């Protein structure tokens, strides 16, 4: 396991290439056991487990020109889908400041980034996870040029560590198919600092679909960052942490033994607990919409009638993720399009190993 100090970087200016151009991409991820609540600098209150998606990605190109002397802040321009975005610029400034000690070479360059998502930005898919993971990959590619002797294990851990300093869930978007982030006493190698790959997936989980039903597009009323902060004083904080830690073990057992029923039970309990935390925060808030509840109820009815192992999860928003084995793809599609009349209002993605 690596410690924070292991990621501090020392170098000579002469080691830096004059120019650096690269393209990095990273997928979004969907949490099974949710990261909800932070401590310190972007460290999770509890361990989380996620599936890494395949098609919903951020693709970013970076061009860096070496400066004659380092600037005191990172100099950059950033275009998202061809346009400047002041909200992104603020997030990026914070990110560069946080990673300065670990990637000090970035201040020796003037950077230009161009980024786009393969999914609609307004769709509510966590683009900060894929966005910061893509940035972390590119920065670490420059580091790999300077330190080619670094091991692949170190490289992956530090990429996740850097991504985490942009957005917590981004720590889990640097590899797959299943990622664990956050120290767990019963799981060796887990760390609050970065996520690790878990690959003991049973055959039953080798290809899993995630249909993301877009209930609400656009910016959420309450950001995840605000939601995390409300967990600090939450009346159910300690209970939430202990339940999450137990569910991580149960989830990994279900994934290892191929138990869809247990997996689905935890998946749905976690989604509803996440929203229950929001509804019982001070101030309280609600991100589900009437349509979210309608879809959940219809899903429960459909599952009862058909016995198809299709389950839902939610992120910090109103959209519903339907998670099911790939073999049921056509049946679920028909159900969505003919019974629920959802037509094209969903994104089809999958997890594969
Ligand atoms: C509900 O990673 O978006 O999606 O660290 O403040 O950027 P920041 O928060 P973020 O929180 C994600 C919360 C979640 C659950 C999860 O993905 O585990």
Short mmCIF file of C-alpha atoms in Angstrom, two decimals, residues 5-350:
data_model
loop_
_atom_site.label_atom_id
_atom_site.label_comp_id
_atom_site.label_asym_id
_atom_site.label_seq_id
_atom_site.Cartn_x
_atom_site.Cartn_y
_atom_site.Cartn_z
CA UNK A 5 4.22 10.87 1.16
CA UNK A 6 5.06 8.31 -1.53
CA UNK A 7 3.27 10.48 -4.05
CA UNK A 8 5.32 13.63 -3.38
CA UNK A 9 7.49 14.30 -6.41
CA UNK A 10 10.99 15.77 -6.72
CA UNK A 11 12.71 16.52 -10.00
CA UNK A 12 15.25 18.66 -11.84
CA UNK A 13 13.97 21.15 -14.32
CA UNK A 14 16.26 19.63 -16.98
CA UNK A 15 14.29 16.39 -16.81
CA UNK A 16 11.15 18.01 -18.20
CA UNK A 17 10.32 17.68 -21.91
CA UNK A 18 9.97 20.95 -23.86
CA UNK A 19 6.49 20.08 -25.03
CA UNK A 20 3.88 17.50 -24.24
CA UNK A 21 0.74 16.62 -26.16
CA UNK A 22 -1.56 13.78 -25.31
CA UNK A 23 -5.14 12.56 -25.31
CA UNK A 24 -6.61 10.87 -22.29
CA UNK A 25 -9.98 9.30 -21.75
CA UNK A 26 -11.80 7.90 -18.76
CA UNK A 27 -15.24 6.39 -18.24
CA UNK A 28 -17.90 7.32 -15.73
CA UNK A 29 -18.71 4.89 -12.93
CA UNK A 30 -21.79 3.89 -10.97
CA UNK A 31 -21.46 3.20 -7.27
CA UNK A 32 -23.04 0.10 -5.73
CA UNK A 33 -22.09 1.11 -2.18
CA UNK A 34 -22.09 4.90 -2.24
CA UNK A 35 -19.41 7.34 -1.17
CA UNK A 36 -21.39 9.82 0.90
CA UNK A 37 -19.59 12.16 3.30
CA UNK A 38 -15.95 13.25 3.41
CA UNK A 39 -13.27 13.93 5.95
CA UNK A 40 -10.05 15.93 5.53
CA UNK A 41 -9.10 16.70 1.97
CA UNK A 42 -11.33 14.61 -0.26
CA UNK A 43 -11.10 11.49 1.91
CA UNK A 44 -14.19 9.30 2.16
CA UNK A 45 -16.12 8.70 5.40
CA UNK A 46 -16.85 5.16 4.26
CA UNK A 47 -15.61 2.61 1.75
CA UNK A 48 -17.39 2.58 -1.62
CA UNK A 49 -17.60 0.01 -4.43
CA UNK A 50 -18.39 0.82 -8.05
CA UNK A 51 -18.77 -0.57 -11.53
CA UNK A 52 -16.76 1.18 -14.21
CA UNK A 53 -18.88 1.99 -17.26
CA UNK A 54 -17.71 1.49 -20.83
CA UNK A 55 -19.33 3.93 -23.23
CA UNK A 56 -19.97 7.04 -21.12
CA UNK A 57 -16.57 8.71 -21.18
CA UNK A 58 -14.74 12.00 -21.13
CA UNK A 59 -12.08 12.44 -23.79
CA UNK A 60 -9.55 15.22 -23.20
CA UNK A 61 -6.59 16.46 -25.20
CA UNK A 62 -3.80 18.37 -23.52
CA UNK A 63 -1.04 20.44 -25.01
CA UNK A 64 1.68 21.73 -22.69
CA UNK A 65 4.51 24.16 -23.58
CA UNK A 66 7.40 24.46 -21.15
CA UNK A 67 7.87 27.91 -19.60
CA UNK A 68 11.27 29.54 -19.13
CA UNK A 69 10.52 29.66 -15.41
CA UNK A 70 7.68 28.10 -13.38
CA UNK A 71 4.60 30.19 -12.75
CA UNK A 72 3.29 30.45 -9.18
CA UNK A 73 -0.10 29.10 -10.29
CA UNK A 74 -0.82 26.63 -13.08
CA UNK A 75 -1.40 28.51 -16.34
CA UNK A 76 -4.15 26.91 -18.35
CA UNK A 77 -7.03 27.36 -20.75
CA UNK A 78 -9.82 24.80 -20.91
CA UNK A 79 -12.46 24.33 -23.57
CA UNK A 80 -15.36 22.03 -22.87
CA UNK A 81 -17.13 21.04 -26.06
CA UNK A 82 -15.47 23.98 -27.77
CA UNK A 83 -16.45 26.58 -25.16
CA UNK A 84 -14.97 28.16 -22.05
CA UNK A 85 -16.85 27.41 -18.83
CA UNK A 86 -16.19 29.64 -15.78
CA UNK A 87 -17.59 27.02 -13.34
CA UNK A 88 -15.12 24.43 -14.65
CA UNK A 89 -12.25 26.91 -14.46
CA UNK A 90 -12.85 27.44 -10.75
CA UNK A 91 -12.91 23.65 -10.12
CA UNK A 92 -9.75 23.20 -12.15
CA UNK A 93 -7.91 25.94 -10.26
CA UNK A 94 -8.75 24.20 -6.96
CA UNK A 95 -7.67 20.88 -8.42
CA UNK A 96 -4.29 22.17 -9.63
CA UNK A 97 -3.65 23.79 -6.27
CA UNK A 98 -4.41 20.52 -4.47
CA UNK A 99 -2.12 18.42 -6.64
CA UNK A 100 0.80 20.89 -6.68
CA UNK A 101 2.96 18.99 -4.18
CA UNK A 102 2.42 15.67 -5.97
CA UNK A 103 2.80 16.91 -9.54
CA UNK A 104 4.93 20.09 -9.18
CA UNK A 105 6.07 19.87 -12.81
CA UNK A 106 2.64 21.12 -13.97
CA UNK A 107 3.64 24.67 -12.98
CA UNK A 108 6.49 24.55 -15.48
CA UNK A 109 4.08 24.47 -18.39
CA UNK A 110 1.39 26.51 -20.05
CA UNK A 111 -1.49 24.11 -20.66
CA UNK A 112 -4.32 24.00 -23.14
CA UNK A 113 -7.07 21.42 -22.64
CA UNK A 114 -9.96 20.49 -24.91
CA UNK A 115 -12.52 18.12 -23.51
CA UNK A 116 -15.76 16.46 -24.52
CA UNK A 117 -18.08 13.78 -23.21
CA UNK A 118 -19.52 10.90 -25.19
CA UNK A 119 -22.79 11.48 -23.27
CA UNK A 120 -24.82 14.69 -22.94
CA UNK A 121 -23.25 16.86 -20.24
CA UNK A 122 -26.64 17.91 -18.95
CA UNK A 123 -27.77 14.30 -18.59
CA UNK A 124 -26.80 14.09 -14.94
CA UNK A 125 -24.24 11.34 -15.53
CA UNK A 126 -21.35 12.06 -13.19
CA UNK A 127 -19.07 13.88 -15.60
CA UNK A 128 -16.77 15.10 -12.83
CA UNK A 129 -15.71 11.49 -12.22
CA UNK A 130 -14.75 10.81 -15.82
CA UNK A 131 -13.48 14.39 -16.34
CA UNK A 132 -11.01 14.40 -13.46
CA UNK A 133 -9.97 10.80 -14.11
CA UNK A 134 -9.10 11.73 -17.72
CA UNK A 135 -7.08 14.75 -16.49
CA UNK A 136 -5.27 12.64 -13.91
CA UNK A 137 -4.35 10.09 -16.58
CA UNK A 138 -2.82 12.79 -18.78
CA UNK A 139 -0.85 14.38 -15.96
CA UNK A 140 0.44 10.96 -14.96
CA UNK A 141 1.42 10.27 -18.55
CA UNK A 142 3.76 13.26 -18.33
CA UNK A 143 5.08 11.91 -15.02
CA UNK A 144 5.68 8.53 -16.65
CA UNK A 145 7.81 10.26 -19.29
CA UNK A 146 9.92 11.82 -16.54
CA UNK A 147 10.01 8.66 -14.39
CA UNK A 148 9.63 5.66 -16.73
CA UNK A 149 10.96 3.39 -13.99
CA UNK A 150 7.79 3.80 -11.88
CA UNK A 151 5.91 0.52 -11.44
CA UNK A 152 2.46 0.01 -13.03
CA UNK A 153 1.01 -0.45 -9.49
CA UNK A 154 2.41 2.89 -8.36
CA UNK A 155 1.27 4.57 -11.57
CA UNK A 156 -2.32 3.37 -11.19
CA UNK A 157 -2.50 4.22 -7.48
CA UNK A 158 -1.12 7.70 -8.05
CA UNK A 159 -3.46 8.31 -11.01
CA UNK A 160 -6.39 7.45 -8.76
CA UNK A 161 -4.93 9.60 -5.96
CA UNK A 162 -4.61 12.62 -8.30
CA UNK A 163 -8.12 12.06 -9.71
CA UNK A 164 -9.52 11.91 -6.17
CA UNK A 165 -8.18 15.38 -5.46
CA UNK A 166 -10.41 16.64 -8.29
CA UNK A 167 -13.54 14.69 -7.37
CA UNK A 168 -13.89 11.81 -4.93
CA UNK A 169 -15.73 9.45 -7.25
CA UNK A 170 -13.10 10.14 -9.96
CA UNK A 171 -10.69 8.01 -7.90
CA UNK A 172 -12.76 5.01 -9.04
CA UNK A 173 -12.85 5.96 -12.75
CA UNK A 174 -9.23 5.12 -13.58
CA UNK A 175 -9.66 1.36 -14.08
CA UNK A 176 -12.25 -1.41 -13.72
CA UNK A 177 -14.39 -3.49 -13.82
CA UNK A 178 -14.99 -3.07 -10.08
CA UNK A 179 -13.23 -0.48 -7.93
CA UNK A 180 -13.02 -0.15 -4.16
CA UNK A 181 -12.15 3.19 -2.63
CA UNK A 182 -11.73 3.87 1.08
CA UNK A 183 -10.01 1.98 3.86
CA UNK A 184 -11.82 -1.18 4.98
CA UNK A 185 -10.46 -3.12 7.94
CA UNK A 186 -11.44 -6.43 6.37
CA UNK A 187 -10.04 -5.75 2.88
CA UNK A 188 -6.28 -5.71 2.44
CA UNK A 189 -4.71 -2.99 0.28
CA UNK A 190 -7.70 -0.64 0.58
CA UNK A 191 -6.88 3.01 1.13
CA UNK A 192 -8.66 6.30 1.69
CA UNK A 193 -6.13 7.88 -0.65
CA UNK A 194 -6.89 5.99 -3.83
CA UNK A 195 -9.09 3.27 -5.28
CA UNK A 196 -8.00 -0.28 -6.09
CA UNK A 197 -9.13 -2.74 -8.74
CA UNK A 198 -11.16 -5.74 -7.63
CA UNK A 199 -11.48 -8.48 -10.20
CA UNK A 200 -12.97 -11.57 -8.56
CA UNK A 201 -16.17 -11.20 -10.54
CA UNK A 202 -18.28 -14.33 -10.97
CA UNK A 203 -19.25 -15.34 -14.50
CA UNK A 204 -22.82 -14.06 -13.78
CA UNK A 205 -21.45 -10.52 -13.55
CA UNK A 206 -19.03 -10.58 -16.48
CA UNK A 207 -21.32 -8.44 -18.59
CA UNK A 208 -23.80 -6.19 -16.85
CA UNK A 209 -25.96 -3.51 -18.42
CA UNK A 210 -26.69 -0.09 -17.00
CA UNK A 211 -29.62 1.71 -18.64
CA UNK A 212 -29.61 5.28 -17.39
CA UNK A 213 -33.11 6.70 -17.52
CA UNK A 214 -32.93 10.46 -17.86
CA UNK A 215 -35.61 11.84 -15.58
CA UNK A 216 -34.11 15.24 -15.12
CA UNK A 217 -31.53 16.93 -17.25
CA UNK A 218 -29.57 19.99 -16.21
CA UNK A 219 -27.79 21.15 -13.08
CA UNK A 220 -28.97 19.70 -9.73
CA UNK A 221 -30.34 22.09 -7.08
CA UNK A 222 -27.96 20.75 -4.44
CA UNK A 223 -24.47 19.65 -5.50
CA UNK A 224 -22.84 16.44 -4.25
CA UNK A 225 -20.18 18.56 -2.58
CA UNK A 226 -22.84 20.27 -0.47
CA UNK A 227 -24.48 16.91 0.27
CA UNK A 228 -21.17 15.43 1.43
CA UNK A 229 -20.63 18.42 3.75
CA UNK A 230 -24.06 17.91 5.35
CA UNK A 231 -22.97 14.42 6.43
CA UNK A 232 -20.50 15.98 8.92
CA UNK A 233 -23.26 16.80 11.41
CA UNK A 234 -25.76 14.22 10.22
CA UNK A 235 -27.78 12.59 13.01
CA UNK A 236 -27.34 9.16 11.37
CA UNK A 237 -23.68 9.59 10.44
CA UNK A 238 -22.16 6.79 12.56
CA UNK A 239 -24.89 4.31 11.66
CA UNK A 240 -24.54 5.17 7.99
CA UNK A 241 -20.79 4.51 8.10
CA UNK A 242 -21.14 1.15 9.83
CA UNK A 243 -23.89 -0.04 7.47
CA UNK A 244 -21.85 0.99 4.43
CA UNK A 245 -18.82 -0.95 5.72
CA UNK A 246 -20.95 -4.10 6.15
CA UNK A 247 -22.52 -3.68 2.74
CA UNK A 248 -19.11 -3.49 1.06
CA UNK A 249 -18.35 -7.02 2.29
CA UNK A 250 -21.80 -8.29 1.32
CA UNK A 251 -21.49 -6.72 -2.14
CA UNK A 252 -18.12 -8.33 -2.81
CA UNK A 253 -19.49 -11.70 -1.63
CA UNK A 254 -22.46 -11.37 -3.97
CA UNK A 255 -20.21 -10.39 -6.90
CA UNK A 256 -17.85 -13.28 -6.18
CA UNK A 257 -20.53 -15.94 -5.81
CA UNK A 258 -22.72 -14.68 -8.65
CA UNK A 259 -25.64 -13.90 -6.35
CA UNK A 260 -27.79 -11.38 -8.26
CA UNK A 261 -30.52 -11.40 -5.65
CA UNK A 262 -28.23 -10.34 -2.81
CA UNK A 263 -26.43 -7.88 -5.07
CA UNK A 264 -29.73 -6.31 -6.17
CA UNK A 265 -31.00 -6.05 -2.62
CA UNK A 266 -27.91 -4.13 -1.51
CA UNK A 267 -27.93 -1.99 -4.65
CA UNK A 268 -31.47 -0.77 -4.02
CA UNK A 269 -31.04 -0.37 -0.26
CA UNK A 270 -27.95 1.76 -0.89
CA UNK A 271 -29.71 3.98 -3.42
CA UNK A 272 -32.60 4.62 -1.06
CA UNK A 273 -30.32 5.13 1.93
CA UNK A 274 -28.32 7.73 -0.01
CA UNK A 275 -31.53 9.66 -0.66
CA UNK A 276 -32.74 9.07 2.89
CA UNK A 277 -29.53 10.78 4.08
CA UNK A 278 -30.39 13.79 1.93
CA UNK A 279 -33.96 13.88 3.21
CA UNK A 280 -32.76 13.81 6.82
CA UNK A 281 -29.87 16.29 6.49
CA UNK A 282 -30.07 19.72 8.05
CA UNK A 283 -31.20 21.49 5.90
CA UNK A 284 -33.09 18.62 4.31
CA UNK A 285 -33.56 18.29 0.58
CA UNK A 286 -34.97 15.96 -2.02
CA UNK A 287 -33.49 15.09 -5.41
CA UNK A 288 -35.93 12.39 -6.50
CA UNK A 289 -38.82 13.48 -8.73
CA UNK A 290 -42.31 11.95 -9.06
CA UNK A 291 -41.06 10.24 -12.22
CA UNK A 292 -38.19 8.62 -10.26
CA UNK A 293 -40.67 6.98 -7.86
CA UNK A 294 -42.95 5.93 -10.71
CA UNK A 295 -40.08 4.14 -12.44
CA UNK A 296 -39.01 2.42 -9.20
CA UNK A 297 -42.56 1.19 -8.54
CA UNK A 298 -42.97 -0.02 -12.13
CA UNK A 299 -39.63 -1.80 -11.90
CA UNK A 300 -40.67 -3.58 -8.71
CA UNK A 301 -43.94 -4.67 -10.37
CA UNK A 302 -42.11 -5.83 -13.50
CA UNK A 303 -39.56 -7.81 -11.48
CA UNK A 304 -42.31 -9.51 -9.51
CA UNK A 305 -44.17 -10.50 -12.68
CA UNK A 306 -41.18 -11.66 -14.70
CA UNK A 307 -38.55 -12.71 -12.12
CA UNK A 308 -35.96 -10.94 -14.28
CA UNK A 309 -33.05 -9.82 -12.06
CA UNK A 310 -33.26 -6.13 -12.87
CA UNK A 311 -32.53 -3.68 -10.07
CA UNK A 312 -32.18 0.08 -9.77
CA UNK A 313 -29.73 2.49 -8.29
CA UNK A 314 -29.64 6.27 -8.04
CA UNK A 315 -26.86 8.81 -7.95
CA UNK A 316 -27.22 12.20 -6.30
CA UNK A 317 -29.99 13.10 -8.74
CA UNK A 318 -33.36 12.03 -10.11
CA UNK A 319 -32.14 9.70 -12.87
CA UNK A 320 -32.64 5.98 -12.45
CA UNK A 321 -29.97 3.41 -13.36
CA UNK A 322 -31.33 -0.02 -14.24
CA UNK A 323 -28.74 -2.71 -13.63
CA UNK A 324 -29.23 -6.21 -15.04
CA UNK A 325 -27.38 -9.13 -16.71
CA UNK A 326 -26.61 -8.46 -20.38
CA UNK A 327 -28.71 -11.43 -21.51
CA UNK A 328 -31.92 -9.52 -20.65
CA UNK A 329 -31.03 -6.53 -22.81
CA UNK A 330 -33.83 -6.95 -25.35
CA UNK A 331 -36.52 -7.69 -22.77
CA UNK A 332 -35.67 -4.60 -20.73
CA UNK A 333 -35.53 -2.47 -23.85
CA UNK A 334 -39.00 -3.66 -24.88
CA UNK A 335 -40.35 -3.01 -21.42
CA UNK A 336 -38.93 0.53 -21.37
CA UNK A 337 -40.11 1.38 -24.84
CA UNK A 338 -43.52 -0.30 -24.94
CA UNK A 339 -44.73 -0.34 -21.32
CA UNK A 340 -42.97 2.63 -19.79
CA UNK A 341 -43.07 4.59 -23.07
CA UNK A 342 -39.60 5.89 -22.41
CA UNK A 343 -38.56 5.57 -25.99
CA UNK A 344 -35.09 7.01 -26.43
CA UNK A 345 -34.90 8.83 -23.12
CA UNK A 346 -32.26 6.57 -21.73
CA UNK A 347 -28.59 5.86 -22.26
CA UNK A 348 -27.50 2.26 -22.63
CA UNK A 349 -24.11 1.45 -21.16
CA UNK A 350 -22.46 -1.67 -19.81
#
